[in-house]
Coordinates of C-alpha atoms and ligand atoms in Angstrom, one line a residue:
Chain A
M6 CA -39.8 -30.2 -87.5
R7 CA -38.5 -27.4 -85.4
Y8 CA -38.1 -27.9 -81.6
E9 CA -38.0 -25.6 -78.6
T10 CA -35.9 -26.3 -75.5
V11 CA -37.5 -25.4 -72.2
I12 CA -35.1 -24.9 -69.3
G13 CA -35.7 -24.0 -65.7
L14 CA -32.8 -23.5 -63.3
E15 CA -32.3 -24.0 -59.6
V16 CA -29.3 -22.0 -58.5
H17 CA -27.7 -22.5 -55.1
V18 CA -25.7 -19.6 -53.7
E19 CA -23.7 -19.7 -50.5
L20 CA -24.3 -16.6 -48.4
A21 CA -21.6 -14.3 -47.2
T22 CA -22.0 -14.8 -43.5
E23 CA -19.5 -15.3 -40.7
S24 CA -21.4 -18.2 -39.0
K25 CA -23.6 -21.0 -40.1
I26 CA -27.4 -20.8 -40.5
F27 CA -28.5 -22.4 -37.2
C28 CA -25.3 -22.4 -35.0
S29 CA -22.3 -20.2 -34.3
C30 CA -19.7 -22.4 -36.1
S31 CA -17.6 -20.7 -38.8
A32 CA -19.1 -20.7 -42.3
K33 CA -15.7 -20.0 -43.9
F34 CA -14.5 -22.1 -46.8
G35 CA -11.7 -24.5 -46.1
G36 CA -10.3 -25.5 -42.7
E37 CA -9.3 -28.9 -41.4
Q38 CA -11.9 -31.6 -41.6
N39 CA -14.5 -31.3 -38.9
D40 CA -12.9 -28.2 -37.5
H41 CA -16.1 -26.0 -37.9
V42 CA -18.5 -28.2 -36.1
C43 CA -20.7 -28.3 -32.9
P44 CA -23.5 -30.6 -31.6
A45 CA -26.1 -28.5 -33.5
C46 CA -24.6 -28.9 -37.0
C47 CA -23.6 -32.5 -36.2
G48 CA -27.2 -33.4 -35.5
M49 CA -26.6 -34.5 -31.9
P50 CA -29.8 -35.4 -29.9
G51 CA -31.3 -32.5 -28.0
M52 CA -29.7 -29.7 -30.1
L53 CA -31.8 -26.7 -31.0
P54 CA -31.3 -24.6 -34.1
I55 CA -31.4 -20.8 -33.8
V56 CA -31.7 -18.8 -37.0
N57 CA -28.8 -16.5 -38.0
K58 CA -30.5 -13.1 -38.5
H59 CA -28.0 -12.1 -41.3
V60 CA -29.1 -15.1 -43.3
V61 CA -32.6 -13.6 -43.4
D62 CA -31.1 -10.1 -44.2
L63 CA -29.3 -11.7 -47.2
G64 CA -32.3 -13.7 -48.3
M65 CA -34.4 -10.6 -48.3
T66 CA -31.7 -8.6 -50.1
A67 CA -31.5 -11.3 -52.8
G68 CA -35.3 -11.2 -53.1
M69 CA -35.4 -7.4 -53.5
M70 CA -32.5 -7.4 -56.0
L71 CA -34.5 -9.9 -58.1
N72 CA -37.7 -7.9 -57.9
C73 CA -39.5 -10.5 -55.7
D74 CA -42.3 -10.1 -53.2
I75 CA -41.0 -10.7 -49.6
N76 CA -43.1 -13.0 -47.4
R77 CA -43.4 -11.1 -44.2
T78 CA -43.8 -14.3 -42.3
T79 CA -41.3 -16.9 -43.4
T80 CA -41.0 -20.4 -42.0
F81 CA -38.7 -23.4 -42.1
D82 CA -39.5 -27.0 -43.0
K83 CA -37.9 -30.4 -42.8
K84 CA -37.1 -32.3 -45.9
S85 CA -36.3 -35.9 -45.1
Y86 CA -33.6 -37.9 -46.8
Y87 CA -31.2 -40.4 -45.4
Y88 CA -27.6 -39.9 -46.3
P89 CA -24.5 -39.6 -44.1
D90 CA -23.6 -36.1 -45.4
L91 CA -26.8 -34.9 -43.6
P92 CA -26.5 -35.8 -39.9
C93 CA -30.1 -35.0 -38.9
S94 CA -31.5 -37.2 -41.7
Y95 CA -33.4 -34.2 -42.9
Q96 CA -32.4 -30.9 -44.5
T97 CA -33.9 -27.7 -42.9
T98 CA -35.2 -25.7 -45.9
Q99 CA -38.3 -23.7 -46.8
L100 CA -41.3 -25.1 -48.7
F101 CA -44.5 -23.6 -47.5
S102 CA -43.5 -19.9 -47.0
P103 CA -40.1 -19.2 -48.6
V104 CA -38.5 -15.8 -47.9
A105 CA -39.2 -14.4 -51.5
V106 CA -41.5 -15.2 -54.4
N107 CA -42.6 -14.0 -57.8
G108 CA -39.5 -12.2 -59.1
L109 CA -38.2 -11.0 -62.4
V110 CA -34.7 -10.9 -63.9
D111 CA -33.7 -8.9 -67.0
I112 CA -31.4 -10.6 -69.4
E113 CA -29.8 -9.6 -72.7
T114 CA -28.6 -12.0 -75.4
S115 CA -27.9 -11.7 -79.2
Q116 CA -31.7 -12.2 -79.6
G117 CA -32.4 -9.0 -77.5
K118 CA -33.8 -8.3 -74.1
R119 CA -36.1 -10.6 -72.1
Q120 CA -37.4 -11.1 -68.6
I121 CA -37.1 -14.4 -66.7
R122 CA -39.6 -15.1 -64.0
I123 CA -38.4 -16.2 -60.6
K124 CA -40.7 -18.7 -58.8
Q125 CA -39.2 -18.4 -55.4
I126 CA -36.0 -17.9 -53.3
H127 CA -35.7 -20.1 -50.2
M128 CA -33.1 -20.3 -47.4
E129 CA -31.6 -23.6 -46.4
E130 CA -28.6 -25.4 -45.1
D131 CA -25.8 -27.0 -47.1
A132 CA -24.9 -30.7 -46.7
G133 CA -21.5 -32.0 -45.6
K134 CA -18.8 -33.7 -47.7
L135 CA -18.1 -37.4 -48.2
V136 CA -14.7 -38.7 -49.1
H137 CA -14.5 -42.3 -50.3
D138 CA -11.5 -44.1 -48.8
D139 CA -10.3 -47.0 -50.9
W140 CA -7.7 -48.2 -48.4
S141 CA -10.3 -48.9 -45.6
D142 CA -13.2 -49.3 -48.1
T143 CA -15.3 -46.9 -46.0
S144 CA -16.7 -43.4 -46.5
L145 CA -15.3 -40.5 -44.4
V146 CA -17.6 -37.7 -43.4
D147 CA -16.6 -34.0 -43.0
F148 CA -19.4 -31.8 -41.5
N149 CA -17.6 -28.4 -42.0
R150 CA -20.0 -27.5 -44.8
T151 CA -23.0 -28.9 -43.0
S152 CA -25.4 -26.0 -42.1
V153 CA -23.5 -23.4 -44.1
P154 CA -26.3 -21.0 -45.2
L155 CA -27.6 -21.1 -48.8
I156 CA -30.3 -19.6 -50.8
E157 CA -31.8 -21.5 -53.7
I158 CA -33.2 -19.4 -56.5
V159 CA -35.8 -21.2 -58.5
S160 CA -36.7 -19.9 -62.0
Q161 CA -39.8 -20.6 -64.0
P162 CA -39.1 -22.7 -67.1
D163 CA -38.6 -19.5 -69.1
L164 CA -35.2 -20.2 -70.6
H165 CA -34.8 -21.6 -74.1
S166 CA -31.1 -21.8 -75.0
A167 CA -27.6 -22.2 -73.5
E168 CA -27.0 -18.5 -74.4
E169 CA -30.0 -17.4 -72.3
V170 CA -28.9 -19.6 -69.4
I171 CA -25.4 -18.2 -69.4
A172 CA -26.8 -14.6 -69.6
Y173 CA -29.2 -15.4 -66.7
L174 CA -26.5 -16.8 -64.5
E175 CA -24.1 -13.9 -65.2
R176 CA -26.9 -11.5 -64.4
L177 CA -27.6 -13.3 -61.1
R178 CA -23.9 -13.4 -60.2
S179 CA -23.5 -9.7 -61.0
L180 CA -26.5 -8.6 -58.9
L181 CA -25.8 -10.9 -55.9
R182 CA -22.1 -9.9 -55.8
F183 CA -23.0 -6.2 -56.0
A184 CA -25.5 -6.6 -53.1
R185 CA -22.8 -8.5 -51.2
V186 CA -25.1 -11.5 -50.8
S187 CA -22.4 -14.0 -52.0
D188 CA -19.1 -14.0 -53.7
C189 CA -20.7 -16.4 -56.3
R190 CA -17.5 -18.2 -57.1
M191 CA -18.5 -21.2 -59.2
E192 CA -15.0 -22.8 -59.0
Q193 CA -15.2 -22.8 -55.2
G194 CA -18.8 -24.1 -55.2
S195 CA -20.3 -21.0 -53.7
M196 CA -22.6 -20.9 -56.8
R197 CA -23.9 -24.1 -58.3
C198 CA -26.7 -24.9 -60.7
D199 CA -29.3 -27.6 -61.3
V200 CA -30.5 -27.6 -64.9
N201 CA -34.1 -28.9 -65.7
L202 CA -34.5 -29.4 -69.4
S203 CA -37.2 -30.7 -71.8
V204 CA -37.8 -30.4 -75.5
R205 CA -41.1 -30.0 -77.4
P206 CA -42.2 -29.2 -81.0
E207 CA -42.2 -25.4 -81.6
G208 CA -45.6 -24.0 -80.9
S209 CA -46.7 -26.8 -78.6
N210 CA -47.8 -25.9 -75.1
V211 CA -47.4 -29.4 -73.7
L212 CA -44.1 -29.9 -71.9
G213 CA -41.8 -32.8 -72.9
V214 CA -40.2 -35.3 -70.6
R215 CA -37.9 -33.5 -68.2
T216 CA -34.4 -34.5 -67.1
E217 CA -32.4 -32.8 -64.4
M218 CA -28.6 -32.3 -64.2
K219 CA -27.4 -31.4 -60.7
N220 CA -24.5 -29.4 -59.2
M221 CA -23.1 -27.9 -62.4
N222 CA -20.3 -25.6 -61.4
S223 CA -18.8 -24.0 -64.5
L224 CA -20.5 -21.9 -67.2
S225 CA -18.7 -23.7 -70.0
A226 CA -19.8 -27.1 -68.7
I227 CA -23.4 -25.9 -68.4
E228 CA -23.3 -24.7 -72.0
R229 CA -22.0 -28.0 -73.3
A230 CA -24.4 -30.0 -71.1
I231 CA -27.4 -28.1 -72.4
E232 CA -26.4 -28.6 -76.0
Y233 CA -25.8 -32.3 -75.5
E234 CA -29.1 -32.9 -73.7
T235 CA -31.1 -30.9 -76.3
A236 CA -29.6 -33.0 -79.1
R237 CA -30.2 -36.2 -77.1
H238 CA -33.9 -35.3 -76.5
I239 CA -34.5 -34.4 -80.2
D240 CA -32.8 -37.6 -81.4
A241 CA -35.0 -39.6 -79.0
I242 CA -38.2 -37.9 -80.2
E243 CA -37.4 -38.0 -83.9
N244 CA -35.6 -41.3 -84.3
G245 CA -36.7 -43.2 -81.3
T246 CA -33.1 -43.9 -80.3
E247 CA -34.1 -44.3 -76.7
E248 CA -37.2 -43.8 -74.5
L249 CA -37.0 -40.5 -72.5
V250 CA -37.7 -40.9 -68.8
Q251 CA -38.0 -38.3 -66.1
E252 CA -34.7 -38.7 -64.2
T253 CA -31.6 -37.1 -62.7
R254 CA -28.6 -37.3 -65.0
R255 CA -24.9 -36.7 -64.2
W256 CA -22.9 -34.5 -66.7
D257 CA -19.4 -35.8 -67.4
D258 CA -17.6 -32.9 -68.8
L259 CA -14.5 -34.9 -69.8
K260 CA -16.5 -37.4 -71.8
G261 CA -18.9 -34.7 -73.0
K262 CA -21.9 -36.9 -72.2
S263 CA -24.6 -37.2 -69.6
F264 CA -25.3 -40.4 -67.8
S265 CA -28.4 -41.7 -66.0
M266 CA -28.2 -41.9 -62.2
R267 CA -29.9 -44.2 -59.9
T268 CA -33.5 -42.8 -59.5
K269 CA -33.8 -40.9 -56.3
E270 CA -36.8 -40.4 -54.1
N271 CA -39.3 -38.1 -55.8
A272 CA -40.7 -35.0 -54.1
G273 CA -43.5 -36.8 -52.3
D274 CA -41.0 -39.0 -50.6
Y275 CA -39.2 -36.1 -49.0
R276 CA -42.1 -36.0 -46.5
Y277 CA -41.7 -32.2 -46.0
F278 CA -43.2 -30.9 -42.8
P279 CA -42.9 -27.7 -40.8
D280 CA -39.9 -27.6 -38.4
P281 CA -41.4 -27.4 -34.9
N282 CA -38.0 -26.3 -33.5
I283 CA -37.8 -23.1 -35.5
M284 CA -40.2 -20.3 -34.7
P285 CA -41.6 -18.4 -37.7
V286 CA -39.6 -15.3 -38.7
V287 CA -41.7 -12.2 -38.9
I288 CA -40.3 -9.4 -40.9
D289 CA -41.7 -6.1 -39.6
D290 CA -41.7 -2.8 -41.5
E291 CA -38.5 -1.6 -39.6
W292 CA -36.5 -4.7 -40.7
F293 CA -37.9 -4.6 -44.3
D294 CA -37.1 -0.8 -44.7
R295 CA -33.6 -1.2 -43.2
I296 CA -32.7 -3.9 -45.8
K297 CA -34.4 -1.9 -48.6
A298 CA -32.2 1.1 -47.7
T299 CA -29.0 -1.0 -48.1
L300 CA -29.7 -2.0 -51.7
P301 CA -27.0 -0.8 -54.0
E302 CA -27.5 1.2 -57.2
L303 CA -27.7 -1.4 -60.0
P304 CA -24.4 -1.8 -61.9
E305 CA -25.9 -0.6 -65.2
V306 CA -27.3 2.5 -63.5
K307 CA -23.9 3.3 -61.9
K308 CA -22.2 2.8 -65.3
A309 CA -24.5 5.2 -67.0
R310 CA -24.0 7.8 -64.2
Y311 CA -20.2 7.4 -64.3
M312 CA -20.3 8.2 -68.1
T313 CA -22.8 11.0 -68.1
E314 CA -22.1 12.8 -64.8
L315 CA -18.4 12.0 -64.3
G316 CA -17.3 11.9 -67.9
L317 CA -15.7 8.5 -67.8
G318 CA -15.3 6.5 -71.0
E319 CA -17.4 3.4 -71.5
Y320 CA -14.4 1.0 -71.0
D321 CA -13.4 2.6 -67.7
A322 CA -17.0 2.8 -66.4
Q323 CA -17.5 -0.9 -67.3
Q324 CA -14.3 -2.0 -65.6
L325 CA -15.3 -0.3 -62.4
C326 CA -18.8 -1.6 -62.5
D327 CA -17.7 -5.2 -62.7
S328 CA -17.0 -5.0 -58.9
R329 CA -18.8 -3.4 -56.0
A330 CA -15.5 -3.0 -54.2
L331 CA -14.0 -1.0 -57.1
C332 CA -17.1 1.2 -57.3
D333 CA -17.1 1.9 -53.6
C334 CA -13.4 2.8 -53.6
F335 CA -13.8 4.9 -56.7
E336 CA -16.6 6.9 -55.3
Q337 CA -14.8 7.5 -52.0
A338 CA -11.6 8.6 -53.8
Y339 CA -13.6 10.9 -56.2
A340 CA -15.3 12.5 -53.2
V341 CA -11.9 13.5 -51.9
C342 CA -9.9 14.4 -55.0
G343 CA -12.7 15.4 -57.4
N344 CA -10.8 13.9 -60.4
A345 CA -12.8 10.9 -61.8
K346 CA -10.4 10.1 -64.6
E347 CA -7.4 9.9 -62.3
A348 CA -9.3 7.8 -59.7
A349 CA -10.5 5.4 -62.4
N350 CA -7.0 5.1 -63.8
Y351 CA -5.3 4.3 -60.5
L352 CA -7.9 1.7 -59.8
I353 CA -8.2 0.0 -63.2
S354 CA -4.5 -0.2 -63.9
D355 CA -2.3 0.1 -60.8
C356 CA -4.7 -1.4 -58.2
M357 CA -5.8 -4.2 -60.6
N358 CA -2.2 -5.0 -61.3
M359 CA -1.4 -5.3 -57.6
L360 CA -4.5 -7.5 -57.0
N361 CA -3.6 -9.8 -59.9
K362 CA 0.0 -10.2 -58.5
A363 CA -1.4 -11.0 -55.1
G364 CA -3.8 -13.6 -56.6
L365 CA -6.8 -11.6 -55.5
T366 CA -10.1 -10.6 -57.2
A367 CA -11.3 -7.1 -57.6
D368 CA -14.0 -7.7 -54.9
Q369 CA -11.1 -8.4 -52.5
L370 CA -9.7 -4.9 -52.9
S371 CA -9.2 -3.4 -49.4
I372 CA -7.7 0.0 -50.2
N373 CA -9.2 2.9 -48.3
G374 CA -10.9 5.1 -51.0
E375 CA -10.4 8.2 -49.0
S376 CA -6.6 7.6 -48.7
L377 CA -6.5 6.9 -52.5
G378 CA -8.3 10.3 -53.0
K379 CA -5.7 12.1 -50.9
L380 CA -2.9 10.5 -52.8
I381 CA -4.4 11.6 -56.1
K382 CA -4.7 15.1 -54.8
L383 CA -1.0 15.1 -53.9
V384 CA -0.1 14.0 -57.4
T385 CA -2.4 16.4 -59.3
E386 CA -1.3 19.3 -57.1
G387 CA 2.4 18.5 -57.9
T388 CA 3.3 17.7 -54.3
V389 CA 4.4 14.1 -55.2
S390 CA 5.8 12.9 -58.5
R391 CA 4.0 10.1 -60.4
P392 CA 6.8 7.5 -59.9
N393 CA 6.8 8.2 -56.1
A394 CA 3.0 8.1 -56.1
K395 CA 3.2 4.4 -57.2
K396 CA 5.5 3.6 -54.3
I397 CA 3.0 5.2 -51.9
L398 CA 0.1 3.3 -53.5
A399 CA 2.0 0.0 -53.0
A400 CA 2.3 0.9 -49.3
L401 CA -1.4 1.8 -49.2
F402 CA -2.2 -1.6 -50.7
E403 CA -0.5 -3.3 -47.7
Q404 CA -2.1 -1.2 -45.0
D405 CA -4.0 2.0 -44.6
I406 CA -1.6 5.0 -44.2
D407 CA -2.0 8.7 -44.5
P408 CA -0.3 9.4 -47.9
E409 CA 1.0 12.8 -47.0
T410 CA 2.6 11.7 -43.7
Y411 CA 4.1 8.7 -45.6
A412 CA 5.4 10.9 -48.4
K413 CA 7.1 13.2 -45.8
D414 CA 8.5 10.4 -43.8
N415 CA 10.0 8.8 -46.9
G416 CA 11.3 11.9 -48.6
F417 CA 8.7 11.8 -51.4
I418 CA 7.7 15.5 -51.4
V419 CA 8.6 17.4 -54.5
S420 CA 11.1 20.0 -53.7
N421 CA 10.7 23.7 -54.7
D422 CA 14.3 24.2 -53.9
T423 CA 15.7 25.5 -57.2
D424 CA 19.2 26.0 -55.8
L425 CA 19.4 22.2 -55.0
L426 CA 18.0 21.5 -58.5
K427 CA 20.6 23.7 -60.1
T428 CA 23.5 22.2 -58.1
V429 CA 22.5 18.7 -59.0
V430 CA 22.1 19.5 -62.7
K431 CA 25.5 21.3 -62.8
A432 CA 27.2 18.3 -61.3
V433 CA 25.6 15.8 -63.7
V434 CA 26.4 18.0 -66.7
A435 CA 30.0 18.5 -65.6
S436 CA 30.5 14.8 -65.1
D437 CA 29.6 13.8 -68.7
P438 CA 31.1 16.1 -71.3
K439 CA 30.7 13.4 -74.1
T440 CA 26.9 13.2 -73.8
V441 CA 26.7 17.0 -73.6
A442 CA 28.8 17.2 -76.8
D443 CA 26.5 14.6 -78.5
Y444 CA 23.4 16.7 -77.6
K445 CA 25.0 19.9 -78.9
A446 CA 25.8 18.0 -82.1
G447 CA 22.1 17.4 -82.6
K448 CA 21.5 14.0 -81.0
E449 CA 18.5 15.2 -79.0
K450 CA 17.6 11.8 -77.6
V451 CA 20.7 11.6 -75.4
L452 CA 19.2 14.3 -73.1
M453 CA 17.1 11.6 -71.6
A454 CA 20.1 9.9 -70.1
L455 CA 21.1 13.1 -68.3
F456 CA 17.5 13.8 -67.3
G457 CA 17.3 10.3 -65.8
R458 CA 20.5 10.7 -63.8
C459 CA 19.3 14.1 -62.4
M460 CA 16.0 12.6 -61.4
K461 CA 17.7 9.7 -59.6
E462 CA 19.9 12.2 -57.7
L463 CA 16.8 14.1 -56.7
K464 CA 15.0 10.9 -55.7
G465 CA 12.2 11.8 -58.1
N466 CA 11.2 14.8 -56.0
C467 CA 11.1 17.5 -58.6
D468 CA 8.7 18.8 -61.3
P469 CA 9.8 17.1 -64.6
Q470 CA 9.0 20.2 -66.6
T471 CA 11.2 22.5 -64.5
L472 CA 14.0 19.9 -64.5
R473 CA 13.9 19.7 -68.3
E474 CA 14.1 23.5 -68.7
V475 CA 17.0 23.9 -66.2
L476 CA 18.9 20.9 -67.8
I477 CA 18.7 22.2 -71.3
E478 CA 19.8 25.7 -70.2
E479 CA 22.8 24.2 -68.3
V480 CA 23.8 22.0 -71.3
M481 CA 23.7 24.8 -73.8
N482 CA 25.7 27.1 -71.5
S483 CA 28.3 24.6 -70.7
Chain B
M1 CA -52.8 -48.3 -45.4
E2 CA -51.6 -50.9 -48.0
K3 CA -48.8 -53.2 -47.0
T4 CA -46.8 -52.1 -50.1
T5 CA -47.0 -48.4 -48.8
L6 CA -45.6 -49.6 -45.5
I7 CA -42.8 -51.5 -47.1
S8 CA -41.8 -48.4 -49.1
L9 CA -41.8 -46.3 -45.9
E10 CA -39.6 -48.9 -44.3
K11 CA -37.1 -48.5 -47.1
L12 CA -37.1 -44.7 -46.9
N13 CA -36.5 -44.9 -43.1
Q14 CA -33.9 -47.7 -43.4
L15 CA -36.0 -50.0 -41.3
R16 CA -36.9 -53.7 -41.6
L17 CA -40.0 -55.0 -39.9
T18 CA -41.1 -58.6 -39.3
D19 CA -44.6 -59.6 -40.7
E20 CA -45.9 -59.6 -37.1
Q21 CA -44.7 -56.1 -36.5
R22 CA -46.2 -55.0 -39.9
D23 CA -49.6 -56.3 -38.9
S24 CA -49.6 -54.4 -35.7
V25 CA -48.4 -51.2 -37.4
L26 CA -51.0 -51.5 -40.1
A27 CA -53.8 -52.0 -37.5
F28 CA -52.6 -48.9 -35.7
F29 CA -52.6 -46.9 -38.9
D30 CA -56.1 -48.1 -39.8
A31 CA -57.4 -46.9 -36.4
Q32 CA -55.8 -43.5 -37.0
S33 CA -57.1 -43.1 -40.5
G34 CA -60.7 -43.2 -39.2
R35 CA -59.9 -40.2 -37.0
L36 CA -58.1 -38.4 -39.9
A37 CA -61.2 -38.9 -42.0
E38 CA -63.3 -37.2 -39.3
L39 CA -60.8 -34.3 -39.2
N40 CA -60.8 -34.0 -43.0
A41 CA -64.5 -33.7 -43.0
I42 CA -64.4 -30.4 -41.1
D43 CA -64.7 -27.3 -43.3
T44 CA -61.5 -25.3 -42.8
E45 CA -61.8 -23.1 -45.8
S46 CA -61.9 -19.7 -44.0
V47 CA -59.4 -20.7 -41.3
E48 CA -55.9 -19.3 -41.5
R49 CA -53.1 -21.9 -41.6
M50 CA -51.5 -22.4 -38.2
V51 CA -47.8 -21.8 -38.5
H52 CA -46.7 -22.8 -35.0
V53 CA -48.3 -23.9 -31.8
M54 CA -46.3 -21.4 -29.7
P55 CA -47.1 -17.7 -29.7
I56 CA -43.4 -16.9 -30.1
M57 CA -42.0 -15.5 -33.3
T58 CA -38.6 -14.5 -34.7
V59 CA -36.1 -16.2 -32.5
V60 CA -32.9 -15.1 -34.2
R61 CA -29.3 -14.5 -33.2
D62 CA -26.6 -12.1 -34.5
D63 CA -24.1 -13.4 -37.1
V64 CA -21.2 -13.9 -34.8
E65 CA -18.7 -16.8 -35.2
K66 CA -17.9 -18.7 -32.0
K67 CA -15.9 -21.9 -31.6
L68 CA -17.6 -23.8 -28.8
F69 CA -16.5 -27.4 -29.3
T70 CA -13.3 -29.2 -30.4
R71 CA -13.4 -32.0 -32.9
D72 CA -12.1 -34.5 -30.3
E73 CA -14.9 -33.6 -27.8
L74 CA -17.5 -34.2 -30.5
Q75 CA -16.0 -37.4 -31.8
K76 CA -15.7 -39.0 -28.3
G77 CA -18.9 -41.0 -28.8
A78 CA -18.3 -41.9 -32.4
P79 CA -18.1 -45.6 -33.2
E80 CA -15.4 -45.1 -35.8
T81 CA -13.2 -42.1 -36.8
L82 CA -10.2 -41.8 -39.2
D83 CA -7.9 -38.7 -39.4
G84 CA -10.6 -36.5 -37.9
Y85 CA -13.4 -37.8 -40.1
W86 CA -16.4 -39.8 -39.0
Q87 CA -16.1 -43.2 -40.6
V88 CA -19.2 -44.9 -42.1
P89 CA -19.8 -47.9 -44.3
R90 CA -18.9 -47.3 -47.9
L91 CA -21.5 -45.6 -50.0
V92 CA -21.9 -46.4 -53.7
D93 CA -23.4 -43.5 -55.6
Ligands
ZN504 ZN1 -22.2 -25.9 -35.5

């Protein structure tokens, strides 16, 4: 018998905000334990939460990027559970009127294109962190992550394979990073995934027993976990190796197995109810339109435009469209210099190299695109040589400078002074009669040594073609 | 309410009641459930769901980070701390 795997995903994404969802504490990753805390996020009696407006901005942005309907009145609810990483004994989340519902995400796999339906996107707070201390045999609580804003994106059970799940997650990551909703770094936990999976005979419309794996944070682990769980379910159905029960399982990536976890409270036990401390958030037309106007052009639309309108090759266009920061910088630079190919080259090779060396990602690029455009103009007009342009770019990477002023201050302007050029060439040629003789005897390659020495004397500030011509003339006449 | 339901609610709320306390809680809930039945009998089909009792909407703040408290201030009243952590009985997961 053939089987079909049915998968639904709940994806948690940490939002790119400065402060937490209900208080002004820092939402930044890291920091010393309990350094980003206040009475509100520690659940002290009498505290009152106030919603961070930017969380709603980003919730709406995510909803619009995933083709959802936005609930114009969105409300918060309390979800009760008792655990020390949650100081209020409830999580503030959205059940009855989440910010966005009924979306669609396009994915593409080796099987072709498909659309995955989104059930809803809700805004909520993250929980804290527990450290188990063996020495004192106690648990230690850090509330820095408590109340850091999240959205949870809940898909319909429309996915049928690990390949589709990976394609879906990559698509989410690309769209959310492009819209600056989140940096979606799985290794830092800013994107995590719960996988709900069941198996049924192909053609059946009854769902099988569903198991859930929580907090998966790498694509390769998700892929292995789905393959393992699918095989385990089929084995149980066909051979009766075990009785499948609805449960939460923990994926152990080292052992390559999933394990049953203590059964937790089921949904009814969360005793959801509207949070009376948080007023409903009403999204008026002005707010809705303002967010709509900030939505970026989709990466694939940009890529096509770069290829057809600006004449970039597919590879270059793809490299740029992997990151919103690269695209923005590219477009600003192009607006100034009008040379798409040069702008793409400087970004994809030189800037990416510098980012890699600094241990940064493309999204962390902070070069001013306008300054990059000015630099490219200096190069293409012949005012600055290419080797010196690299030095200016390195300075630009450190801080925003005006390339032309910097070039002048550091003696990087190509000289039109032919007298100086001739003097230098004469001196170099006179100092090395052996190389000159070798060249005259037909060893053409040795000219490069003389050329290099002249270039060095001139600090790179000359037109290479002119230098070459003057040098050959001088050698032949000497 | 059934006694078993009460016991499961106790577990969820980390409470332990004596049998005497249970009887009085159950009696209270029985009295309430009569009133709830009266409310449930009302036809609310065409009534819009009330979101909030107050006529105030959209109380939001700008996304500005401020450090208003130090860790030491917050942990003054804590029964146990260790290296800046709150310390609680060990949890087995
Ligand atoms: Zn706080």
